[in-house]
Amino acid sequence: MDVLSDLLQRAQANDALVRQIIARGPWSVTYADVPSLSVVATLGGSACLRLDDGVPRDLAAGDIALITGVGSYTIADDPATPAYYVIRGGQKYTIDGDPVEGREYLAPRTYGDGLPGATTMVRGAYELRGDVGRRLLALLPPLAVVSATPQTRPALDLLTVEVAREEPGQDAVLRRLLDFVLVLALRAWCASPEAKLPSWYQALTAPGVGDALRFIHEDPAHRWSVAELAAKVGLSRATFAARFTKLVGQPPLTYLTAWRMSLAADLLRTTTATIATVAHQVGYEDPFAFSVAFKRTHHQSPTTWRNQEGSVGRHGGA
């Protein structure tokens, strides 16, 4: 499995939400208390999106916006349209804070007015938690806009059809389609000149180094050595170590340890496995050696980390 796929698989929560909006201007919706990652796409018509800083970004048909690390954002038909409604905690309020009873549902997961000339948008939300989630979110700025491409448009069209259906297994279908759209948008963003990517991502396509990263992610519990990784990618030990360190920003075994500690932190946070079991799952036969490495990375023992973070993870906190 390639590294980006590994991050996506490990980081995603199971409570992804997909909703569709079909509305004719003027309209404006502010989303407050937003999750760690939102995917907003304009399917027909046009819209604008602005974050907390108030700077609007136009979205044409087929554009996809990825939003991370913000407290709120607003979607509207036009930058000049004043705020109308706020969605907070799943409840709709007026801008003055009064609850709005009921919504105009046009179909399952679809609301708005559906009048001629309306803009159609789809919004997906993920709550990515833990160390692995943070690694994935580090690929993105607060707002990344991906322009429509021949690759993304068919995926959005399919998501549009499915979001308004109600059949057995529909939630699973929508989750996988949203994942598909997210992967396409991430890949397009990371290939754009605007992206400022971490060193490890830039190294994924480098000869030898990219393969070594894939080996580490495929089997993080393996007792990797620099010599073994170098042999598997067809380089001398010295050449491989120097190239990996230059491109990734860390020596191979330092990267391996950091990745193991990220996995361990999430296991401690979300499971009841013993410390010894977690240690074994991330490549440590000796729980004491694992505890030393974990404390060096997280500045807490595994037990203390679990006591402070584990209940948060099991109850859905950020």
PDB file of C-alpha atoms in Angstrom:
ATOM      1  CA  MET A   1       0.000   0.000   0.000  1.00  0.00           C
ATOM      2  CA  ASP A   2       1.334   3.453  -0.878  1.00  0.00           C
ATOM      3  CA  VAL A   3       1.904   5.951   1.905  1.00  0.00           C
ATOM      4  CA  LEU A   4      -0.987   8.323   1.130  1.00  0.00           C
ATOM      5  CA  SER A   5      -3.434   5.399   0.977  1.00  0.00           C
ATOM      6  CA  ASP A   6      -2.091   4.145   4.287  1.00  0.00           C
ATOM      7  CA  LEU A   7      -2.652   7.526   5.938  1.00  0.00           C
ATOM      8  CA  LEU A   8      -6.169   7.801   4.535  1.00  0.00           C
ATOM      9  CA  GLN A   9      -7.091   4.314   5.688  1.00  0.00           C
ATOM     10  CA  ARG A  10      -5.728   4.762   9.201  1.00  0.00           C
ATOM     11  CA  ALA A  11      -6.913   8.340   9.782  1.00  0.00           C
ATOM     12  CA  GLN A  12     -10.530   8.340   8.691  1.00  0.00           C
ATOM     13  CA  ALA A  13     -13.296   8.074  11.254  1.00  0.00           C
ATOM     14  CA  ASN A  14     -16.412   6.052  10.496  1.00  0.00           C
ATOM     15  CA  ASP A  15     -18.877   8.911  10.866  1.00  0.00           C
ATOM     16  CA  ALA A  16     -18.396  10.756   7.583  1.00  0.00           C
ATOM     17  CA  LEU A  17     -21.432  12.883   6.721  1.00  0.00           C
ATOM     18  CA  VAL A  18     -22.687  13.814   3.237  1.00  0.00           C
ATOM     19  CA  ARG A  19     -25.355  16.424   2.496  1.00  0.00           C
ATOM     20  CA  GLN A  20     -26.549  18.222  -0.645  1.00  0.00           C
ATOM     21  CA  ILE A  21     -27.803  21.816  -0.966  1.00  0.00           C
ATOM     22  CA  ILE A  22     -29.935  23.022  -3.876  1.00  0.00           C
ATOM     23  CA  ALA A  23     -30.802  26.708  -3.477  1.00  0.00           C
ATOM     24  CA  ARG A  24     -31.414  29.808  -5.568  1.00  0.00           C
ATOM     25  CA  GLY A  25     -29.837  33.081  -4.503  1.00  0.00           C
ATOM     26  CA  PRO A  26     -29.690  34.982  -2.381  1.00  0.00           C
ATOM     27  CA  TRP A  27     -28.631  32.367   0.185  1.00  0.00           C
ATOM     28  CA  SER A  28     -25.917  31.987   2.783  1.00  0.00           C
ATOM     29  CA  VAL A  29     -25.112  29.250   5.311  1.00  0.00           C
ATOM     30  CA  THR A  30     -22.425  29.406   8.001  1.00  0.00           C
ATOM     31  CA  TYR A  31     -21.124  26.139   9.420  1.00  0.00           C
ATOM     32  CA  ALA A  32     -19.868  26.485  12.991  1.00  0.00           C
ATOM     33  CA  ASP A  33     -18.126  23.884  15.176  1.00  0.00           C
ATOM     34  CA  VAL A  34     -16.892  22.252  12.007  1.00  0.00           C
ATOM     35  CA  PRO A  35     -15.037  18.908  11.889  1.00  0.00           C
ATOM     36  CA  SER A  36     -11.334  18.615  11.163  1.00  0.00           C
ATOM     37  CA  LEU A  37     -11.833  18.112   7.408  1.00  0.00           C
ATOM     38  CA  SER A  38     -14.681  19.291   5.179  1.00  0.00           C
ATOM     39  CA  VAL A  39     -15.104  18.583   1.462  1.00  0.00           C
ATOM     40  CA  VAL A  40     -17.303  21.092  -0.381  1.00  0.00           C
ATOM     41  CA  ALA A  41     -18.004  20.782  -4.108  1.00  0.00           C
ATOM     42  CA  THR A  42     -20.058  22.929  -6.480  1.00  0.00           C
ATOM     43  CA  LEU A  43     -22.001  20.599  -8.753  1.00  0.00           C
ATOM     44  CA  GLY A  44     -23.977  23.176 -10.713  1.00  0.00           C
ATOM     45  CA  GLY A  45     -24.004  26.943 -10.769  1.00  0.00           C
ATOM     46  CA  SER A  46     -21.463  28.907  -8.746  1.00  0.00           C
ATOM     47  CA  ALA A  47     -20.866  29.930  -5.147  1.00  0.00           C
ATOM     48  CA  CYS A  48     -18.324  31.536  -2.882  1.00  0.00           C
ATOM     49  CA  LEU A  49     -16.725  30.223   0.276  1.00  0.00           C
ATOM     50  CA  ARG A  50     -15.135  32.269   3.030  1.00  0.00           C
ATOM     51  CA  LEU A  51     -13.316  31.216   6.175  1.00  0.00           C
ATOM     52  CA  ASP A  52     -13.056  33.011   9.487  1.00  0.00           C
ATOM     53  CA  ASP A  53     -10.748  35.604   7.906  1.00  0.00           C
ATOM     54  CA  GLY A  54     -13.570  36.749   5.646  1.00  0.00           C
ATOM     55  CA  VAL A  55     -11.623  36.469   2.364  1.00  0.00           C
ATOM     56  CA  PRO A  56     -14.024  34.922  -0.212  1.00  0.00           C
ATOM     57  CA  ARG A  57     -13.031  32.291  -2.757  1.00  0.00           C
ATOM     58  CA  ASP A  58     -15.190  31.711  -5.826  1.00  0.00           C
ATOM     59  CA  LEU A  59     -16.220  28.134  -6.598  1.00  0.00           C
ATOM     60  CA  ALA A  60     -17.229  27.322 -10.170  1.00  0.00           C
ATOM     61  CA  ALA A  61     -19.117  24.193 -11.199  1.00  0.00           C
ATOM     62  CA  GLY A  62     -16.970  21.133 -10.535  1.00  0.00           C
ATOM     63  CA  ASP A  63     -14.580  22.859  -8.112  1.00  0.00           C
ATOM     64  CA  ILE A  64     -13.759  21.095  -4.851  1.00  0.00           C
ATOM     65  CA  ALA A  65     -12.740  22.891  -1.640  1.00  0.00           C
ATOM     66  CA  LEU A  66     -10.922  21.102   1.185  1.00  0.00           C
ATOM     67  CA  ILE A  67     -11.245  22.931   4.513  1.00  0.00           C
ATOM     68  CA  THR A  68      -9.177  22.126   7.607  1.00  0.00           C
ATOM     69  CA  GLY A  69      -8.352  23.594  10.993  1.00  0.00           C
ATOM     70  CA  VAL A  70     -10.910  26.414  11.073  1.00  0.00           C
ATOM     71  CA  GLY A  71     -13.640  27.287  13.549  1.00  0.00           C
ATOM     72  CA  SER A  72     -16.279  28.076  10.940  1.00  0.00           C
ATOM     73  CA  TYR A  73     -16.837  28.811   7.271  1.00  0.00           C
ATOM     74  CA  THR A  74     -19.610  30.288   5.160  1.00  0.00           C
ATOM     75  CA  ILE A  75     -20.964  29.201   1.778  1.00  0.00           C
ATOM     76  CA  ALA A  76     -23.058  31.723  -0.148  1.00  0.00           C
ATOM     77  CA  ASP A  77     -24.289  32.503  -3.632  1.00  0.00           C
ATOM     78  CA  ASP A  78     -22.333  35.767  -3.705  1.00  0.00           C
ATOM     79  CA  PRO A  79     -19.674  37.468  -1.537  1.00  0.00           C
ATOM     80  CA  ALA A  80     -22.057  40.375  -0.917  1.00  0.00           C
ATOM     81  CA  THR A  81     -24.867  38.178   0.455  1.00  0.00           C
ATOM     82  CA  PRO A  82     -25.239  38.728   4.207  1.00  0.00           C
ATOM     83  CA  ALA A  83     -25.260  35.776   6.593  1.00  0.00           C
ATOM     84  CA  TYR A  84     -28.694  34.146   6.845  1.00  0.00           C
ATOM     85  CA  TYR A  85     -28.357  30.914   8.803  1.00  0.00           C
ATOM     86  CA  VAL A  86     -25.863  29.144  11.054  1.00  0.00           C
ATOM     87  CA  ILE A  87     -25.559  25.354  11.394  1.00  0.00           C
ATOM     88  CA  ARG A  88     -24.233  24.446  14.831  1.00  0.00           C
ATOM     89  CA  GLY A  89     -24.314  21.016  16.428  1.00  0.00           C
ATOM     90  CA  GLY A  90     -26.568  19.744  13.657  1.00  0.00           C
ATOM     91  CA  GLN A  91     -29.195  22.433  14.386  1.00  0.00           C
ATOM     92  CA  LYS A  92     -30.118  25.322  12.100  1.00  0.00           C
ATOM     93  CA  TYR A  93     -30.291  28.828  13.623  1.00  0.00           C
ATOM     94  CA  THR A  94     -30.958  32.310  12.316  1.00  0.00           C
ATOM     95  CA  ILE A  95     -28.034  34.709  12.395  1.00  0.00           C
ATOM     96  CA  ASP A  96     -29.587  36.135  15.599  1.00  0.00           C
ATOM     97  CA  GLY A  97     -29.373  32.739  17.281  1.00  0.00           C
ATOM     98  CA  ASP A  98     -33.017  31.669  17.083  1.00  0.00           C
ATOM     99  CA  PRO A  99     -33.579  27.964  16.294  1.00  0.00           C
ATOM    100  CA  VAL A 100     -35.160  27.229  12.921  1.00  0.00           C
ATOM    101  CA  GLU A 101     -37.717  24.469  13.206  1.00  0.00           C
ATOM    102  CA  GLY A 102     -37.737  22.027  10.324  1.00  0.00           C
ATOM    103  CA  ARG A 103     -35.923  22.110   6.996  1.00  0.00           C
ATOM    104  CA  GLU A 104     -37.058  21.976   3.389  1.00  0.00           C
ATOM    105  CA  TYR A 105     -35.921  18.495   2.466  1.00  0.00           C
ATOM    106  CA  LEU A 106     -36.113  17.837  -1.266  1.00  0.00           C
ATOM    107  CA  ALA A 107     -34.824  14.260  -1.027  1.00  0.00           C
ATOM    108  CA  PRO A 108     -32.824  12.164   1.462  1.00  0.00           C
ATOM    109  CA  ARG A 109     -29.814  14.226   2.659  1.00  0.00           C
ATOM    110  CA  THR A 110     -30.848  17.057   0.307  1.00  0.00           C
ATOM    111  CA  TYR A 111     -32.319  20.383   1.360  1.00  0.00           C
ATOM    112  CA  GLY A 112     -32.956  23.839  -0.088  1.00  0.00           C
ATOM    113  CA  ASP A 113     -35.588  25.255  -2.398  1.00  0.00           C
ATOM    114  CA  GLY A 114     -34.807  23.444  -5.647  1.00  0.00           C
ATOM    115  CA  LEU A 115     -36.024  26.368  -7.752  1.00  0.00           C
ATOM    116  CA  PRO A 116     -34.899  26.949 -11.372  1.00  0.00           C
ATOM    117  CA  GLY A 117     -31.471  28.523 -11.580  1.00  0.00           C
ATOM    118  CA  ALA A 118     -30.416  27.091  -8.223  1.00  0.00           C
ATOM    119  CA  THR A 119     -26.849  26.272  -7.271  1.00  0.00           C
ATOM    120  CA  THR A 120     -26.241  22.643  -6.332  1.00  0.00           C
ATOM    121  CA  MET A 121     -23.546  21.820  -3.811  1.00  0.00           C
ATOM    122  CA  VAL A 122     -22.465  18.749  -1.884  1.00  0.00           C
ATOM    123  CA  ARG A 123     -20.737  18.857   1.487  1.00  0.00           C
ATOM    124  CA  GLY A 124     -18.879  16.008   3.142  1.00  0.00           C
ATOM    125  CA  ALA A 125     -17.384  16.082   6.620  1.00  0.00           C
ATOM    126  CA  TYR A 126     -14.761  13.942   8.336  1.00  0.00           C
ATOM    127  CA  GLU A 127     -13.555  13.981  11.912  1.00  0.00           C
ATOM    128  CA  LEU A 128      -9.928  12.866  11.633  1.00  0.00           C
ATOM    129  CA  ARG A 129      -8.423  12.212  15.041  1.00  0.00           C
ATOM    130  CA  GLY A 130      -5.101  11.286  16.518  1.00  0.00           C
ATOM    131  CA  ASP A 131      -1.512  11.451  15.353  1.00  0.00           C
ATOM    132  CA  VAL A 132      -2.152   9.837  11.969  1.00  0.00           C
ATOM    133  CA  GLY A 133      -5.006  12.235  11.283  1.00  0.00           C
ATOM    134  CA  ARG A 134      -2.718  15.166  12.040  1.00  0.00           C
ATOM    135  CA  ARG A 135      -0.147  13.855   9.572  1.00  0.00           C
ATOM    136  CA  LEU A 136      -2.779  13.746   6.864  1.00  0.00           C
ATOM    137  CA  LEU A 137      -4.148  17.205   7.685  1.00  0.00           C
ATOM    138  CA  ALA A 138      -0.612  18.623   7.539  1.00  0.00           C
ATOM    139  CA  LEU A 139      -0.785  18.185   3.754  1.00  0.00           C
ATOM    140  CA  LEU A 140      -3.388  20.942   3.514  1.00  0.00           C
ATOM    141  CA  PRO A 141      -3.714  24.661   4.233  1.00  0.00           C
ATOM    142  CA  PRO A 142      -6.928  25.924   5.881  1.00  0.00           C
ATOM    143  CA  LEU A 143      -8.504  26.183   2.414  1.00  0.00           C
ATOM    144  CA  ALA A 144      -7.375  24.266  -0.662  1.00  0.00           C
ATOM    145  CA  VAL A 145      -9.431  24.773  -3.828  1.00  0.00           C
ATOM    146  CA  VAL A 146      -9.093  22.190  -6.599  1.00  0.00           C
ATOM    147  CA  SER A 147     -10.439  23.293  -9.953  1.00  0.00           C
ATOM    148  CA  ALA A 148     -12.706  20.975 -11.925  1.00  0.00           C
ATOM    149  CA  THR A 149     -10.887  18.318 -13.952  1.00  0.00           C
ATOM    150  CA  PRO A 150     -11.992  15.473 -16.251  1.00  0.00           C
ATOM    151  CA  GLN A 151     -11.001  13.096 -13.423  1.00  0.00           C
ATOM    152  CA  THR A 152     -13.034  14.697 -10.632  1.00  0.00           C
ATOM    153  CA  ARG A 153     -16.226  15.545 -12.511  1.00  0.00           C
ATOM    154  CA  PRO A 154     -17.469  11.935 -13.058  1.00  0.00           C
ATOM    155  CA  ALA A 155     -16.911  11.174  -9.372  1.00  0.00           C
ATOM    156  CA  LEU A 156     -18.925  14.237  -8.347  1.00  0.00           C
ATOM    157  CA  ASP A 157     -21.715  13.328 -10.780  1.00  0.00           C
ATOM    158  CA  LEU A 158     -21.954   9.859  -9.251  1.00  0.00           C
ATOM    159  CA  LEU A 159     -21.958  11.287  -5.729  1.00  0.00           C
ATOM    160  CA  THR A 160     -24.767  13.664  -6.776  1.00  0.00           C
ATOM    161  CA  VAL A 161     -26.921  10.767  -7.962  1.00  0.00           C
ATOM    162  CA  GLU A 162     -26.306   8.635  -4.889  1.00  0.00           C
ATOM    163  CA  VAL A 163     -26.703  11.295  -2.197  1.00  0.00           C
ATOM    164  CA  ALA A 164     -30.419  11.676  -2.946  1.00  0.00           C
ATOM    165  CA  ARG A 165     -31.151   7.934  -2.951  1.00  0.00           C
ATOM    166  CA  GLU A 166     -32.285   5.857   0.012  1.00  0.00           C
ATOM    167  CA  GLU A 167     -31.511   2.179  -0.445  1.00  0.00           C
ATOM    168  CA  PRO A 168     -29.949  -0.558   1.697  1.00  0.00           C
ATOM    169  CA  GLY A 169     -26.254   0.117   2.219  1.00  0.00           C
ATOM    170  CA  GLN A 170     -26.571   3.737   1.105  1.00  0.00           C
ATOM    171  CA  ASP A 171     -24.390   5.116   3.893  1.00  0.00           C
ATOM    172  CA  ALA A 172     -21.577   2.738   2.885  1.00  0.00           C
ATOM    173  CA  VAL A 173     -21.915   3.762  -0.771  1.00  0.00           C
ATOM    174  CA  LEU A 174     -21.767   7.460   0.091  1.00  0.00           C
ATOM    175  CA  ARG A 175     -18.792   6.985   2.400  1.00  0.00           C
ATOM    176  CA  ARG A 176     -16.799   5.269  -0.334  1.00  0.00           C
ATOM    177  CA  LEU A 177     -17.761   7.841  -2.937  1.00  0.00           C
ATOM    178  CA  LEU A 178     -16.783  10.659  -0.585  1.00  0.00           C
ATOM    179  CA  ASP A 179     -13.472   8.897   0.033  1.00  0.00           C
ATOM    180  CA  PHE A 180     -12.983   8.677  -3.735  1.00  0.00           C
ATOM    181  CA  VAL A 181     -13.644  12.395  -4.212  1.00  0.00           C
ATOM    182  CA  LEU A 182     -11.311  13.209  -1.314  1.00  0.00           C
ATOM    183  CA  VAL A 183      -8.462  11.131  -2.743  1.00  0.00           C
ATOM    184  CA  LEU A 184      -8.836  12.709  -6.194  1.00  0.00           C
ATOM    185  CA  ALA A 185      -8.891  16.201  -4.688  1.00  0.00           C
ATOM    186  CA  LEU A 186      -5.906  15.507  -2.407  1.00  0.00           C
ATOM    187  CA  ARG A 187      -3.905  14.109  -5.285  1.00  0.00           C
ATOM    188  CA  ALA A 188      -4.738  17.096  -7.487  1.00  0.00           C
ATOM    189  CA  TRP A 189      -3.906  19.585  -4.719  1.00  0.00           C
ATOM    190  CA  CYS A 190      -0.586  17.940  -3.895  1.00  0.00           C
ATOM    191  CA  ALA A 191       0.380  18.136  -7.574  1.00  0.00           C
ATOM    192  CA  SER A 192      -0.456  21.855  -7.795  1.00  0.00           C
ATOM    193  CA  PRO A 193       2.200  24.599  -7.571  1.00  0.00           C
ATOM    194  CA  GLU A 194       0.303  26.167  -4.640  1.00  0.00           C
ATOM    195  CA  ALA A 195       0.857  23.196  -2.362  1.00  0.00           C
ATOM    196  CA  LYS A 196       3.521  23.461   0.336  1.00  0.00           C
ATOM    197  CA  LEU A 197       4.073  19.823   1.165  1.00  0.00           C
ATOM    198  CA  PRO A 198       5.990  18.160   3.995  1.00  0.00           C
ATOM    199  CA  SER A 199       9.314  16.630   3.044  1.00  0.00           C
ATOM    200  CA  TRP A 200       8.122  13.044   3.385  1.00  0.00           C
ATOM    201  CA  TYR A 201       5.381  13.590   0.784  1.00  0.00           C
ATOM    202  CA  GLN A 202       7.791  15.181  -1.685  1.00  0.00           C
ATOM    203  CA  ALA A 203      10.037  12.141  -1.263  1.00  0.00           C
ATOM    204  CA  LEU A 204       7.342   9.624  -2.227  1.00  0.00           C
ATOM    205  CA  THR A 205       8.264   9.725  -5.908  1.00  0.00           C
ATOM    206  CA  ALA A 206      12.036   9.802  -5.377  1.00  0.00           C
ATOM    207  CA  PRO A 207      13.821   6.641  -6.623  1.00  0.00           C
ATOM    208  CA  GLY A 208      14.621   4.356  -3.733  1.00  0.00           C
ATOM    209  CA  VAL A 209      13.309   6.630  -0.998  1.00  0.00           C
ATOM    210  CA  GLY A 210       9.661   6.384  -2.063  1.00  0.00           C
ATOM    211  CA  ASP A 211       9.889   2.581  -2.099  1.00  0.00           C
ATOM    212  CA  ALA A 212      11.505   2.567   1.338  1.00  0.00           C
ATOM    213  CA  LEU A 213       8.672   4.688   2.732  1.00  0.00           C
ATOM    214  CA  ARG A 214       6.174   2.249   1.255  1.00  0.00           C
ATOM    215  CA  PHE A 215       7.957  -0.719   2.864  1.00  0.00           C
ATOM    216  CA  ILE A 216       7.907   1.009   6.249  1.00  0.00           C
ATOM    217  CA  HIS A 217       4.210   1.796   6.013  1.00  0.00           C
ATOM    218  CA  GLU A 218       3.299  -1.670   4.744  1.00  0.00           C
ATOM    219  CA  ASP A 219       4.951  -3.353   7.724  1.00  0.00           C
ATOM    220  CA  PRO A 220       5.881  -0.905  10.496  1.00  0.00           C
ATOM    221  CA  ALA A 221       6.338  -3.730  13.010  1.00  0.00           C
ATOM    222  CA  HIS A 222       9.106  -5.349  10.984  1.00  0.00           C
ATOM    223  CA  ARG A 223      12.585  -5.011  12.503  1.00  0.00           C
ATOM    224  CA  TRP A 224      13.880  -2.806   9.720  1.00  0.00           C
ATOM    225  CA  SER A 225      17.525  -1.883   9.500  1.00  0.00           C
ATOM    226  CA  VAL A 226      19.095   0.697   7.239  1.00  0.00           C
ATOM    227  CA  ALA A 227      21.031  -2.070   5.496  1.00  0.00           C
ATOM    228  CA  GLU A 228      17.873  -4.096   4.786  1.00  0.00           C
ATOM    229  CA  LEU A 229      15.956  -1.104   3.441  1.00  0.00           C
ATOM    230  CA  ALA A 230      18.927  -0.123   1.276  1.00  0.00           C
ATOM    231  CA  ALA A 231      19.165  -3.653  -0.139  1.00  0.00           C
ATOM    232  CA  LYS A 232      15.438  -3.751  -0.931  1.00  0.00           C
ATOM    233  CA  VAL A 233      15.641  -0.527  -2.945  1.00  0.00           C
ATOM    234  CA  GLY A 234      18.914  -1.439  -4.673  1.00  0.00           C
ATOM    235  CA  LEU A 235      21.194   1.180  -3.140  1.00  0.00           C
ATOM    236  CA  SER A 236      24.292   1.035  -1.008  1.00  0.00           C
ATOM    237  CA  ARG A 237      23.715   1.612   2.686  1.00  0.00           C
ATOM    238  CA  ALA A 238      25.547   4.943   2.707  1.00  0.00           C
ATOM    239  CA  THR A 239      23.885   6.266  -0.452  1.00  0.00           C
ATOM    240  CA  PHE A 240      20.427   5.247   0.728  1.00  0.00           C
ATOM    241  CA  ALA A 241      20.852   6.731   4.215  1.00  0.00           C
ATOM    242  CA  ALA A 242      22.155  10.034   2.840  1.00  0.00           C
ATOM    243  CA  ARG A 243      19.428  10.299   0.187  1.00  0.00           C
ATOM    244  CA  PHE A 244      16.629   9.402   2.612  1.00  0.00           C
ATOM    245  CA  THR A 245      17.823  11.891   5.220  1.00  0.00           C
ATOM    246  CA  LYS A 246      18.173  14.690   2.674  1.00  0.00           C
ATOM    247  CA  LEU A 247      14.753  14.201   1.091  1.00  0.00           C
ATOM    248  CA  VAL A 248      12.648  13.207   4.106  1.00  0.00           C
ATOM    249  CA  GLY A 249      14.418  15.408   6.633  1.00  0.00           C
ATOM    250  CA  GLN A 250      15.055  12.504   9.025  1.00  0.00           C
ATOM    251  CA  PRO A 251      17.280   9.409   8.968  1.00  0.00           C
ATOM    252  CA  PRO A 252      15.401   6.212   8.023  1.00  0.00           C
ATOM    253  CA  LEU A 253      15.195   4.740  11.511  1.00  0.00           C
ATOM    254  CA  THR A 254      14.206   8.077  13.038  1.00  0.00           C
ATOM    255  CA  TYR A 255      11.307   8.254  10.592  1.00  0.00           C
ATOM    256  CA  LEU A 256      10.401   4.634  11.376  1.00  0.00           C
ATOM    257  CA  THR A 257      10.345   5.327  15.120  1.00  0.00           C
ATOM    258  CA  ALA A 258       8.230   8.469  14.684  1.00  0.00           C
ATOM    259  CA  TRP A 259       5.717   6.561  12.558  1.00  0.00           C
ATOM    260  CA  ARG A 260       5.579   3.724  15.081  1.00  0.00           C
ATOM    261  CA  MET A 261       4.939   6.211  17.880  1.00  0.00           C
ATOM    262  CA  SER A 262       2.105   7.814  15.903  1.00  0.00           C
ATOM    263  CA  LEU A 263       0.489   4.412  15.425  1.00  0.00           C
ATOM    264  CA  ALA A 264       1.051   3.537  19.078  1.00  0.00           C
ATOM    265  CA  ALA A 265      -0.511   6.793  20.290  1.00  0.00           C
ATOM    266  CA  ASP A 266      -3.648   6.118  18.253  1.00  0.00           C
ATOM    267  CA  LEU A 267      -3.840   2.490  19.447  1.00  0.00           C
ATOM    268  CA  LEU A 268      -3.546   3.616  23.062  1.00  0.00           C
ATOM    269  CA  ARG A 269      -6.170   6.265  22.449  1.00  0.00           C
ATOM    270  CA  THR A 270      -8.764   4.085  20.731  1.00  0.00           C
ATOM    271  CA  THR A 271      -8.275   0.515  22.001  1.00  0.00           C
ATOM    272  CA  THR A 272      -8.028  -1.338  25.307  1.00  0.00           C
ATOM    273  CA  ALA A 273      -5.030  -3.429  24.216  1.00  0.00           C
ATOM    274  CA  THR A 274      -2.349  -3.851  26.858  1.00  0.00           C
ATOM    275  CA  ILE A 275       0.848  -1.823  26.680  1.00  0.00           C
ATOM    276  CA  ALA A 276       2.728  -5.003  25.784  1.00  0.00           C
ATOM    277  CA  THR A 277       0.298  -5.742  22.946  1.00  0.00           C
ATOM    278  CA  VAL A 278       0.575  -2.217  21.550  1.00  0.00           C
ATOM    279  CA  ALA A 279       4.362  -2.445  21.810  1.00  0.00           C
ATOM    280  CA  HIS A 280       4.333  -5.694  19.819  1.00  0.00           C
ATOM    281  CA  GLN A 281       1.965  -4.286  17.190  1.00  0.00           C
ATOM    282  CA  VAL A 282       4.356  -1.444  16.422  1.00  0.00           C
ATOM    283  CA  GLY A 283       7.524  -3.526  16.409  1.00  0.00           C
ATOM    284  CA  TYR A 284       8.795  -3.687  19.998  1.00  0.00           C
ATOM    285  CA  GLU A 285       9.350  -7.024  21.712  1.00  0.00           C
ATOM    286  CA  ASP A 286      10.275  -5.312  24.983  1.00  0.00           C
ATOM    287  CA  PRO A 287       7.505  -3.161  26.525  1.00  0.00           C
ATOM    288  CA  PHE A 288      10.105  -1.232  28.536  1.00  0.00           C
ATOM    289  CA  ALA A 289      12.015  -0.231  25.384  1.00  0.00           C
ATOM    290  CA  PHE A 290       8.705   0.785  23.821  1.00  0.00           C
ATOM    291  CA  SER A 291       7.798   2.898  26.862  1.00  0.00           C
ATOM    292  CA  VAL A 292      11.145   4.682  26.716  1.00  0.00           C
ATOM    293  CA  ALA A 293      10.712   5.464  23.010  1.00  0.00           C
ATOM    294  CA  PHE A 294       7.112   6.576  23.513  1.00  0.00           C
ATOM    295  CA  LYS A 295       8.001   8.906  26.391  1.00  0.00           C
ATOM    296  CA  ARG A 296      10.844  10.401  24.361  1.00  0.00           C
ATOM    297  CA  THR A 297       8.377  11.254  21.581  1.00  0.00           C
ATOM    298  CA  HIS A 298       5.236  12.211  23.522  1.00  0.00           C
ATOM    299  CA  HIS A 299       6.820  13.318  26.823  1.00  0.00           C
ATOM    300  CA  GLN A 300       4.512  10.982  28.717  1.00  0.00           C
ATOM    301  CA  SER A 301       4.501   7.298  29.528  1.00  0.00           C
ATOM    302  CA  PRO A 302       2.072   5.151  27.490  1.00  0.00           C
ATOM    303  CA  THR A 303      -0.095   4.646  30.594  1.00  0.00           C
ATOM    304  CA  THR A 304      -0.326   8.377  31.312  1.00  0.00           C
ATOM    305  CA  TRP A 305      -1.088   9.092  27.653  1.00  0.00           C
ATOM    306  CA  ARG A 306      -3.883   6.532  27.655  1.00  0.00           C
ATOM    307  CA  ASN A 307      -5.389   7.863  30.867  1.00  0.00           C
ATOM    308  CA  GLN A 308      -5.461  11.411  29.496  1.00  0.00           C
ATOM    309  CA  GLU A 309      -6.283  10.757  25.843  1.00  0.00           C
ATOM    310  CA  GLY A 310      -7.989   7.375  25.664  1.00  0.00           C
ATOM    311  CA  SER A 311     -11.355   8.364  27.085  1.00  0.00           C
ATOM    312  CA  VAL A 312     -11.458  11.310  24.675  1.00  0.00           C
ATOM    313  CA  GLY A 313     -10.919   9.034  21.671  1.00  0.00           C
ATOM    314  CA  ARG A 314     -13.493   6.467  22.796  1.00  0.00           C
ATOM    315  CA  HIS A 315     -16.145   9.131  23.313  1.00  0.00           C
ATOM    316  CA  GLY A 316     -15.605  10.945  20.043  1.00  0.00           C
ATOM    317  CA  GLY A 317     -13.789  14.053  21.203  1.00  0.00           C
ATOM    318  CA  ALA A 318     -11.300  15.926  19.061  1.00  0.00           C
TER     319      ALA A 318
END
